[in-house]
Amino acid sequence: MKFNTVSGCSGRTQTTYHAEKQYADRFESDIPLISAWKRGVRVEAPDKHYDEARLYPPADLLMTAKGGDITTVMFASQTRILAPGKVRCDGCDYLHEPIRTAETCPWCGSTADVGRSAGAIKLTVKGGN
Ligand SMILES: [Zn+2]
């Protein structure tokens, strides 16, 4: 078991054993959980209790943290998520932060028509509630 930490605008965040285990058991991802968190897009999950939630679209991964600990991981497609201010890439259909002309989508590298903010995006989920 390892507890990795990152520094960011929200301070130090670390993973918990529970979250690491859930991540290892349920998600097929080739990057450490803490890296997914670091790269993740900050979103809101109205049905969950947390201090900060981040979405890592390539793995359909939603992570929530409390008190600097990533406590829970879950499938984003099964969770109600709000992503105010985020944009959806035309190339890969993943959410990301609005980007400038010279930048590319962080997930697929696409430069085509990215960065158009559509305002608040509401994800339609299957099997919610
Ligand atoms: Zn993309």
PDB file of N, CA, C and O in Angstrom, residues 10-77:
ATOM      1  N   SER A  10      -5.488  23.079  -4.416  1.00  0.00           N
ATOM      2  CA  SER A  10      -6.315  22.743  -3.272  1.00  0.00           C
ATOM      3  C   SER A  10      -5.474  22.133  -2.157  1.00  0.00           C
ATOM      4  O   SER A  10      -6.004  21.528  -1.238  1.00  0.00           O
ATOM      5  N   GLY A  11      -4.184  22.267  -2.255  1.00  0.00           N
ATOM      6  CA  GLY A  11      -3.326  21.755  -1.212  1.00  0.00           C
ATOM      7  C   GLY A  11      -2.942  20.307  -1.441  1.00  0.00           C
ATOM      8  O   GLY A  11      -3.139  19.759  -2.514  1.00  0.00           O
ATOM      9  N   ARG A  12      -2.390  19.701  -0.429  1.00  0.00           N
ATOM     10  CA  ARG A  12      -1.941  18.326  -0.555  1.00  0.00           C
ATOM     11  C   ARG A  12      -3.133  17.387  -0.578  1.00  0.00           C
ATOM     12  O   ARG A  12      -4.025  17.477   0.240  1.00  0.00           O
ATOM     13  N   THR A  13      -3.099  16.494  -1.527  1.00  0.00           N
ATOM     14  CA  THR A  13      -4.134  15.480  -1.608  1.00  0.00           C
ATOM     15  C   THR A  13      -3.454  14.129  -1.625  1.00  0.00           C
ATOM     16  O   THR A  13      -2.442  13.949  -2.277  1.00  0.00           O
ATOM     17  N   GLN A  14      -4.008  13.196  -0.895  1.00  0.00           N
ATOM     18  CA  GLN A  14      -3.449  11.858  -0.902  1.00  0.00           C
ATOM     19  C   GLN A  14      -4.552  10.831  -1.046  1.00  0.00           C
ATOM     20  O   GLN A  14      -5.715  11.114  -0.798  1.00  0.00           O
ATOM     21  N   THR A  15      -4.142   9.654  -1.468  1.00  0.00           N
ATOM     22  CA  THR A  15      -5.118   8.595  -1.644  1.00  0.00           C
ATOM     23  C   THR A  15      -5.286   7.823  -0.341  1.00  0.00           C
ATOM     24  O   THR A  15      -4.429   7.858   0.533  1.00  0.00           O
ATOM     25  N   THR A  16      -6.397   7.137  -0.225  1.00  0.00           N
ATOM     26  CA  THR A  16      -6.619   6.244   0.913  1.00  0.00           C
ATOM     27  C   THR A  16      -6.564   4.807   0.413  1.00  0.00           C
ATOM     28  O   THR A  16      -6.744   4.531  -0.777  1.00  0.00           O
ATOM     29  N   TYR A  17      -6.343   3.908   1.337  1.00  0.00           N
ATOM     30  CA  TYR A  17      -6.287   2.490   0.974  1.00  0.00           C
ATOM     31  C   TYR A  17      -7.598   2.048   0.335  1.00  0.00           C
ATOM     32  O   TYR A  17      -7.606   1.341  -0.667  1.00  0.00           O
ATOM     33  N   HIS A  18      -8.697   2.489   0.914  1.00  0.00           N
ATOM     34  CA  HIS A  18     -10.017   2.120   0.382  1.00  0.00           C
ATOM     35  C   HIS A  18     -10.160   2.554  -1.074  1.00  0.00           C
ATOM     36  O   HIS A  18     -10.596   1.777  -1.931  1.00  0.00           O
ATOM     37  N   ALA A  19      -9.807   3.788  -1.341  1.00  0.00           N
ATOM     38  CA  ALA A  19      -9.941   4.303  -2.703  1.00  0.00           C
ATOM     39  C   ALA A  19      -8.996   3.581  -3.655  1.00  0.00           C
ATOM     40  O   ALA A  19      -9.357   3.247  -4.782  1.00  0.00           O
ATOM     41  N   GLU A  20      -7.773   3.331  -3.198  1.00  0.00           N
ATOM     42  CA  GLU A  20      -6.804   2.614  -4.037  1.00  0.00           C
ATOM     43  C   GLU A  20      -7.320   1.216  -4.386  1.00  0.00           C
ATOM     44  O   GLU A  20      -7.181   0.742  -5.512  1.00  0.00           O
ATOM     45  N   LYS A  21      -7.936   0.565  -3.404  1.00  0.00           N
ATOM     46  CA  LYS A  21      -8.423  -0.793  -3.631  1.00  0.00           C
ATOM     47  C   LYS A  21      -9.605  -0.785  -4.604  1.00  0.00           C
ATOM     48  O   LYS A  21      -9.668  -1.602  -5.519  1.00  0.00           O
ATOM     49  N   GLN A  22     -10.534   0.142  -4.386  1.00  0.00           N
ATOM     50  CA  GLN A  22     -11.667   0.258  -5.293  1.00  0.00           C
ATOM     51  C   GLN A  22     -11.193   0.545  -6.714  1.00  0.00           C
ATOM     52  O   GLN A  22     -11.706  -0.007  -7.676  1.00  0.00           O
ATOM     53  N   TYR A  23     -10.221   1.406  -6.801  1.00  0.00           N
ATOM     54  CA  TYR A  23      -9.681   1.788  -8.099  1.00  0.00           C
ATOM     55  C   TYR A  23      -9.042   0.572  -8.779  1.00  0.00           C
ATOM     56  O   TYR A  23      -9.275   0.305  -9.956  1.00  0.00           O
ATOM     57  N   ALA A  24      -8.260  -0.176  -8.019  1.00  0.00           N
ATOM     58  CA  ALA A  24      -7.570  -1.343  -8.574  1.00  0.00           C
ATOM     59  C   ALA A  24      -8.553  -2.439  -8.958  1.00  0.00           C
ATOM     60  O   ALA A  24      -8.376  -3.126  -9.966  1.00  0.00           O
ATOM     61  N   ASP A  25      -9.601  -2.602  -8.154  1.00  0.00           N
ATOM     62  CA  ASP A  25     -10.542  -3.686  -8.381  1.00  0.00           C
ATOM     63  C   ASP A  25     -11.527  -3.405  -9.510  1.00  0.00           C
ATOM     64  O   ASP A  25     -11.957  -4.309 -10.211  1.00  0.00           O
ATOM     65  N   ARG A  26     -11.911  -2.152  -9.652  1.00  0.00           N
ATOM     66  CA  ARG A  26     -13.038  -1.843 -10.529  1.00  0.00           C
ATOM     67  C   ARG A  26     -12.669  -1.123 -11.815  1.00  0.00           C
ATOM     68  O   ARG A  26     -13.440  -1.133 -12.770  1.00  0.00           O
ATOM     69  N   PHE A  27     -11.524  -0.486 -11.836  1.00  0.00           N
ATOM     70  CA  PHE A  27     -11.204   0.327 -12.996  1.00  0.00           C
ATOM     71  C   PHE A  27     -10.008  -0.227 -13.764  1.00  0.00           C
ATOM     72  O   PHE A  27      -9.044  -0.694 -13.163  1.00  0.00           O
ATOM     73  N   GLU A  28     -10.140  -0.158 -15.066  1.00  0.00           N
ATOM     74  CA  GLU A  28      -9.017  -0.550 -15.906  1.00  0.00           C
ATOM     75  C   GLU A  28      -8.322   0.722 -16.357  1.00  0.00           C
ATOM     76  O   GLU A  28      -8.739   1.397 -17.278  1.00  0.00           O
ATOM     77  N   SER A  29      -7.288   1.058 -15.648  1.00  0.00           N
ATOM     78  CA  SER A  29      -6.573   2.279 -15.965  1.00  0.00           C
ATOM     79  C   SER A  29      -5.097   2.017 -15.798  1.00  0.00           C
ATOM     80  O   SER A  29      -4.686   1.245 -14.938  1.00  0.00           O
ATOM     81  N   ASP A  30      -4.311   2.659 -16.630  1.00  0.00           N
ATOM     82  CA  ASP A  30      -2.881   2.362 -16.604  1.00  0.00           C
ATOM     83  C   ASP A  30      -2.075   3.451 -15.890  1.00  0.00           C
ATOM     84  O   ASP A  30      -0.868   3.488 -15.984  1.00  0.00           O
ATOM     85  N   ILE A  31      -2.772   4.324 -15.176  1.00  0.00           N
ATOM     86  CA  ILE A  31      -2.044   5.329 -14.418  1.00  0.00           C
ATOM     87  C   ILE A  31      -2.444   5.247 -12.949  1.00  0.00           C
ATOM     88  O   ILE A  31      -3.542   4.809 -12.628  1.00  0.00           O
ATOM     89  N   PRO A  32      -1.541   5.648 -12.058  1.00  0.00           N
ATOM     90  CA  PRO A  32      -1.878   5.623 -10.632  1.00  0.00           C
ATOM     91  C   PRO A  32      -3.065   6.525 -10.325  1.00  0.00           C
ATOM     92  O   PRO A  32      -3.298   7.524 -11.012  1.00  0.00           O
ATOM     93  N   LEU A  33      -3.793   6.171  -9.288  1.00  0.00           N
ATOM     94  CA  LEU A  33      -4.958   6.958  -8.899  1.00  0.00           C
ATOM     95  C   LEU A  33      -4.591   8.420  -8.658  1.00  0.00           C
ATOM     96  O   LEU A  33      -5.312   9.326  -9.076  1.00  0.00           O
ATOM     97  N   ILE A  34      -3.472   8.628  -8.025  1.00  0.00           N
ATOM     98  CA  ILE A  34      -3.099  10.002  -7.704  1.00  0.00           C
ATOM     99  C   ILE A  34      -2.827  10.805  -8.989  1.00  0.00           C
ATOM    100  O   ILE A  34      -3.074  12.008  -9.042  1.00  0.00           O
ATOM    101  N   SER A  35      -2.368  10.122 -10.017  1.00  0.00           N
ATOM    102  CA  SER A  35      -2.129  10.801 -11.293  1.00  0.00           C
ATOM    103  C   SER A  35      -3.446  11.142 -11.980  1.00  0.00           C
ATOM    104  O   SER A  35      -3.587  12.208 -12.599  1.00  0.00           O
ATOM    105  N   ALA A  36      -4.400  10.216 -11.863  1.00  0.00           N
ATOM    106  CA  ALA A  36      -5.731  10.478 -12.424  1.00  0.00           C
ATOM    107  C   ALA A  36      -6.354  11.685 -11.729  1.00  0.00           C
ATOM    108  O   ALA A  36      -6.986  12.535 -12.363  1.00  0.00           O
ATOM    109  N   TRP A  37      -6.136  11.750 -10.432  1.00  0.00           N
ATOM    110  CA  TRP A  37      -6.651  12.893  -9.670  1.00  0.00           C
ATOM    111  C   TRP A  37      -5.999  14.183 -10.159  1.00  0.00           C
ATOM    112  O   TRP A  37      -6.655  15.200 -10.385  1.00  0.00           O
ATOM    113  N   LYS A  38      -4.692  14.115 -10.311  1.00  0.00           N
ATOM    114  CA  LYS A  38      -3.932  15.304 -10.685  1.00  0.00           C
ATOM    115  C   LYS A  38      -4.351  15.820 -12.058  1.00  0.00           C
ATOM    116  O   LYS A  38      -4.440  17.019 -12.292  1.00  0.00           O
ATOM    117  N   ARG A  39      -4.637  14.893 -12.961  1.00  0.00           N
ATOM    118  CA  ARG A  39      -5.030  15.275 -14.320  1.00  0.00           C
ATOM    119  C   ARG A  39      -6.521  15.539 -14.436  1.00  0.00           C
ATOM    120  O   ARG A  39      -6.993  16.071 -15.430  1.00  0.00           O
ATOM    121  N   GLY A  40      -7.254  15.129 -13.415  1.00  0.00           N
ATOM    122  CA  GLY A  40      -8.706  15.150 -13.501  1.00  0.00           C
ATOM    123  C   GLY A  40      -9.292  16.553 -13.584  1.00  0.00           C
ATOM    124  O   GLY A  40      -8.689  17.543 -13.187  1.00  0.00           O
ATOM    125  N   VAL A  41     -10.495  16.598 -14.116  1.00  0.00           N
ATOM    126  CA  VAL A  41     -11.247  17.841 -14.243  1.00  0.00           C
ATOM    127  C   VAL A  41     -12.125  18.019 -13.018  1.00  0.00           C
ATOM    128  O   VAL A  41     -12.843  17.100 -12.620  1.00  0.00           O
ATOM    129  N   ARG A  42     -12.057  19.183 -12.422  1.00  0.00           N
ATOM    130  CA  ARG A  42     -12.859  19.431 -11.224  1.00  0.00           C
ATOM    131  C   ARG A  42     -14.325  19.565 -11.597  1.00  0.00           C
ATOM    132  O   ARG A  42     -14.679  20.359 -12.455  1.00  0.00           O
ATOM    133  N   VAL A  43     -15.158  18.781 -10.948  1.00  0.00           N
ATOM    134  CA  VAL A  43     -16.590  18.777 -11.252  1.00  0.00           C
ATOM    135  C   VAL A  43     -17.386  18.810  -9.949  1.00  0.00           C
ATOM    136  O   VAL A  43     -16.823  18.803  -8.862  1.00  0.00           O
ATOM    137  N   GLU A  44     -18.704  18.821 -10.116  1.00  0.00           N
ATOM    138  CA  GLU A  44     -19.584  18.773  -8.958  1.00  0.00           C
ATOM    139  C   GLU A  44     -20.461  17.527  -9.047  1.00  0.00           C
ATOM    140  O   GLU A  44     -20.982  17.200 -10.115  1.00  0.00           O
ATOM    141  N   ALA A  45     -20.600  16.868  -7.932  1.00  0.00           N
ATOM    142  CA  ALA A  45     -21.471  15.691  -7.852  1.00  0.00           C
ATOM    143  C   ALA A  45     -22.487  15.958  -6.755  1.00  0.00           C
ATOM    144  O   ALA A  45     -22.224  15.742  -5.583  1.00  0.00           O
ATOM    145  N   PRO A  46     -23.660  16.465  -7.152  1.00  0.00           N
ATOM    146  CA  PRO A  46     -24.650  16.954  -6.183  1.00  0.00           C
ATOM    147  C   PRO A  46     -25.127  15.900  -5.195  1.00  0.00           C
ATOM    148  O   PRO A  46     -25.574  16.238  -4.103  1.00  0.00           O
ATOM    149  N   ASP A  47     -25.047  14.642  -5.562  1.00  0.00           N
ATOM    150  CA  ASP A  47     -25.574  13.597  -4.693  1.00  0.00           C
ATOM    151  C   ASP A  47     -24.542  13.068  -3.695  1.00  0.00           C
ATOM    152  O   ASP A  47     -24.839  12.215  -2.875  1.00  0.00           O
ATOM    153  N   LYS A  48     -23.337  13.568  -3.810  1.00  0.00           N
ATOM    154  CA  LYS A  48     -22.259  13.034  -2.981  1.00  0.00           C
ATOM    155  C   LYS A  48     -21.800  14.070  -1.955  1.00  0.00           C
ATOM    156  O   LYS A  48     -22.002  15.272  -2.127  1.00  0.00           O
ATOM    157  N   HIS A  49     -21.169  13.594  -0.931  1.00  0.00           N
ATOM    158  CA  HIS A  49     -20.603  14.483   0.088  1.00  0.00           C
ATOM    159  C   HIS A  49     -19.087  14.455  -0.035  1.00  0.00           C
ATOM    160  O   HIS A  49     -18.473  13.395   0.029  1.00  0.00           O
ATOM    161  N   TYR A  50     -18.512  15.607  -0.229  1.00  0.00           N
ATOM    162  CA  TYR A  50     -17.072  15.656  -0.475  1.00  0.00           C
ATOM    163  C   TYR A  50     -16.595  17.096  -0.362  1.00  0.00           C
ATOM    164  O   TYR A  50     -17.402  18.039  -0.326  1.00  0.00           O
ATOM    165  N   ASP A  51     -15.294  17.267  -0.344  1.00  0.00           N
ATOM    166  CA  ASP A  51     -14.714  18.605  -0.402  1.00  0.00           C
ATOM    167  C   ASP A  51     -14.358  18.973  -1.834  1.00  0.00           C
ATOM    168  O   ASP A  51     -14.439  20.112  -2.248  1.00  0.00           O
ATOM    169  N   GLU A  52     -13.919  17.968  -2.577  1.00  0.00           N
ATOM    170  CA  GLU A  52     -13.554  18.204  -3.967  1.00  0.00           C
ATOM    171  C   GLU A  52     -13.794  16.932  -4.758  1.00  0.00           C
ATOM    172  O   GLU A  52     -13.537  15.828  -4.268  1.00  0.00           O
ATOM    173  N   ALA A  53     -14.322  17.103  -5.968  1.00  0.00           N
ATOM    174  CA  ALA A  53     -14.570  15.959  -6.839  1.00  0.00           C
ATOM    175  C   ALA A  53     -13.895  16.201  -8.174  1.00  0.00           C
ATOM    176  O   ALA A  53     -13.899  17.318  -8.691  1.00  0.00           O
ATOM    177  N   ARG A  54     -13.301  15.165  -8.708  1.00  0.00           N
ATOM    178  CA  ARG A  54     -12.657  15.301 -10.014  1.00  0.00           C
ATOM    179  C   ARG A  54     -13.028  14.128 -10.903  1.00  0.00           C
ATOM    180  O   ARG A  54     -13.186  12.997 -10.446  1.00  0.00           O
ATOM    181  N   LEU A  55     -13.129  14.450 -12.189  1.00  0.00           N
ATOM    182  CA  LEU A  55     -13.491  13.477 -13.212  1.00  0.00           C
ATOM    183  C   LEU A  55     -12.272  13.162 -14.061  1.00  0.00           C
ATOM    184  O   LEU A  55     -11.568  14.073 -14.514  1.00  0.00           O
ATOM    185  N   TYR A  56     -12.025  11.870 -14.263  1.00  0.00           N
ATOM    186  CA  TYR A  56     -10.965  11.452 -15.178  1.00  0.00           C
ATOM    187  C   TYR A  56     -11.635  10.681 -16.310  1.00  0.00           C
ATOM    188  O   TYR A  56     -11.873   9.472 -16.208  1.00  0.00           O
ATOM    189  N   PRO A  57     -11.998  11.398 -17.381  1.00  0.00           N
ATOM    190  CA  PRO A  57     -12.863  10.820 -18.413  1.00  0.00           C
ATOM    191  C   PRO A  57     -12.344   9.532 -19.075  1.00  0.00           C
ATOM    192  O   PRO A  57     -13.148   8.636 -19.339  1.00  0.00           O
ATOM    193  N   PRO A  58     -11.052   9.402 -19.357  1.00  0.00           N
ATOM    194  CA  PRO A  58     -10.610   8.186 -20.070  1.00  0.00           C
ATOM    195  C   PRO A  58     -10.943   6.891 -19.336  1.00  0.00           C
ATOM    196  O   PRO A  58     -11.061   5.843 -19.963  1.00  0.00           O
ATOM    197  N   ALA A  59     -11.095   6.949 -18.021  1.00  0.00           N
ATOM    198  CA  ALA A  59     -11.397   5.738 -17.264  1.00  0.00           C
ATOM    199  C   ALA A  59     -12.819   5.749 -16.711  1.00  0.00           C
ATOM    200  O   ALA A  59     -13.166   4.886 -15.916  1.00  0.00           O
ATOM    201  N   ASP A  60     -13.638   6.727 -17.153  1.00  0.00           N
ATOM    202  CA  ASP A  60     -14.991   6.869 -16.606  1.00  0.00           C
ATOM    203  C   ASP A  60     -14.934   6.933 -15.080  1.00  0.00           C
ATOM    204  O   ASP A  60     -15.727   6.339 -14.371  1.00  0.00           O
ATOM    205  N   LEU A  61     -13.952   7.649 -14.602  1.00  0.00           N
ATOM    206  CA  LEU A  61     -13.624   7.654 -13.175  1.00  0.00           C
ATOM    207  C   LEU A  61     -13.997   8.982 -12.524  1.00  0.00           C
ATOM    208  O   LEU A  61     -13.582  10.045 -12.979  1.00  0.00           O
ATOM    209  N   LEU A  62     -14.809   8.875 -11.472  1.00  0.00           N
ATOM    210  CA  LEU A  62     -15.094  10.041 -10.643  1.00  0.00           C
ATOM    211  C   LEU A  62     -14.481   9.799  -9.272  1.00  0.00           C
ATOM    212  O   LEU A  62     -14.688   8.750  -8.663  1.00  0.00           O
ATOM    213  N   MET A  63     -13.703  10.782  -8.808  1.00  0.00           N
ATOM    214  CA  MET A  63     -13.041  10.666  -7.510  1.00  0.00           C
ATOM    215  C   MET A  63     -13.559  11.765  -6.604  1.00  0.00           C
ATOM    216  O   MET A  63     -13.737  12.896  -7.033  1.00  0.00           O
ATOM    217  N   THR A  64     -13.786  11.426  -5.337  1.00  0.00           N
ATOM    218  CA  THR A  64     -14.157  12.458  -4.375  1.00  0.00           C
ATOM    219  C   THR A  64     -13.161  12.430  -3.220  1.00  0.00           C
ATOM    220  O   THR A  64     -12.654  11.378  -2.838  1.00  0.00           O
ATOM    221  N   ALA A  65     -12.892  13.627  -2.690  1.00  0.00           N
ATOM    222  CA  ALA A  65     -11.924  13.763  -1.603  1.00  0.00           C
ATOM    223  C   ALA A  65     -12.548  14.543  -0.460  1.00  0.00           C
ATOM    224  O   ALA A  65     -13.350  15.459  -0.659  1.00  0.00           O
ATOM    225  N   LYS A  66     -12.158  14.139   0.749  1.00  0.00           N
ATOM    226  CA  LYS A  66     -12.545  14.866   1.953  1.00  0.00           C
ATOM    227  C   LYS A  66     -11.290  15.124   2.771  1.00  0.00           C
ATOM    228  O   LYS A  66     -10.494  14.212   2.993  1.00  0.00           O
ATOM    229  N   GLY A  67     -11.158  16.337   3.210  1.00  0.00           N
ATOM    230  CA  GLY A  67     -10.049  16.657   4.089  1.00  0.00           C
ATOM    231  C   GLY A  67      -8.683  16.312   3.522  1.00  0.00           C
ATOM    232  O   GLY A  67      -7.771  15.958   4.259  1.00  0.00           O
ATOM    233  N   GLY A  68      -8.556  16.398   2.180  1.00  0.00           N
ATOM    234  CA  GLY A  68      -7.259  16.123   1.570  1.00  0.00           C
ATOM    235  C   GLY A  68      -7.024  14.663   1.240  1.00  0.00           C
ATOM    236  O   GLY A  68      -5.979  14.310   0.707  1.00  0.00           O
ATOM    237  N   ASP A  69      -7.999  13.810   1.539  1.00  0.00           N
ATOM    238  CA  ASP A  69      -7.866  12.390   1.212  1.00  0.00           C
ATOM    239  C   ASP A  69      -8.844  12.011   0.114  1.00  0.00           C
ATOM    240  O   ASP A  69     -10.035  12.323   0.211  1.00  0.00           O
ATOM    241  N   ILE A  70      -8.357  11.332  -0.902  1.00  0.00           N
ATOM    242  CA  ILE A  70      -9.263  10.765  -1.896  1.00  0.00           C
ATOM    243  C   ILE A  70      -9.912   9.552  -1.246  1.00  0.00           C
ATOM    244  O   ILE A  70      -9.254   8.543  -0.984  1.00  0.00           O
ATOM    245  N   THR A  71     -11.190   9.680  -0.951  1.00  0.00           N
ATOM    246  CA  THR A  71     -11.848   8.647  -0.151  1.00  0.00           C
ATOM    247  C   THR A  71     -12.662   7.674  -0.982  1.00  0.00           C
ATOM    248  O   THR A  71     -12.864   6.537  -0.595  1.00  0.00           O
ATOM    249  N   THR A  72     -13.152   8.130  -2.124  1.00  0.00           N
ATOM    250  CA  THR A  72     -14.062   7.293  -2.895  1.00  0.00           C
ATOM    251  C   THR A  72     -13.782   7.424  -4.378  1.00  0.00           C
ATOM    252  O   THR A  72     -13.511   8.514  -4.869  1.00  0.00           O
ATOM    253  N   VAL A  73     -13.880   6.313  -5.079  1.00  0.00           N
ATOM    254  CA  VAL A  73     -13.867   6.341  -6.536  1.00  0.00           C
ATOM    255  C   VAL A  73     -15.129   5.645  -7.019  1.00  0.00           C
ATOM    256  O   VAL A  73     -15.610   4.712  -6.382  1.00  0.00           O
ATOM    257  N   MET A  74     -15.663   6.133  -8.114  1.00  0.00           N
ATOM    258  CA  MET A  74     -16.896   5.547  -8.648  1.00  0.00           C
ATOM    259  C   MET A  74     -16.952   5.784 -10.154  1.00  0.00           C
ATOM    260  O   MET A  74     -16.177   6.575 -10.693  1.00  0.00           O
ATOM    261  N   PHE A  75     -17.884   5.067 -10.799  1.00  0.00           N
ATOM    262  CA  PHE A  75     -18.030   5.238 -12.231  1.00  0.00           C
ATOM    263  C   PHE A  75     -18.765   6.537 -12.523  1.00  0.00           C
ATOM    264  O   PHE A  75     -19.890   6.742 -12.059  1.00  0.00           O
ATOM    265  N   ALA A  76     -18.157   7.376 -13.286  1.00  0.00           N
ATOM    266  CA  ALA A  76     -18.751   8.675 -13.594  1.00  0.00           C
ATOM    267  C   ALA A  76     -20.078   8.521 -14.324  1.00  0.00           C
ATOM    268  O   ALA A  76     -21.004   9.293 -14.110  1.00  0.00           O
ATOM    269  N   SER A  77     -20.173   7.506 -15.174  1.00  0.00           N
ATOM    270  CA  SER A  77     -21.389   7.328 -15.967  1.00  0.00           C
ATOM    271  C   SER A  77     -22.570   6.888 -15.112  1.00  0.00           C
ATOM    272  O   SER A  77     -23.704   6.901 -15.565  1.00  0.00           O
TER     273      SER A  77
END
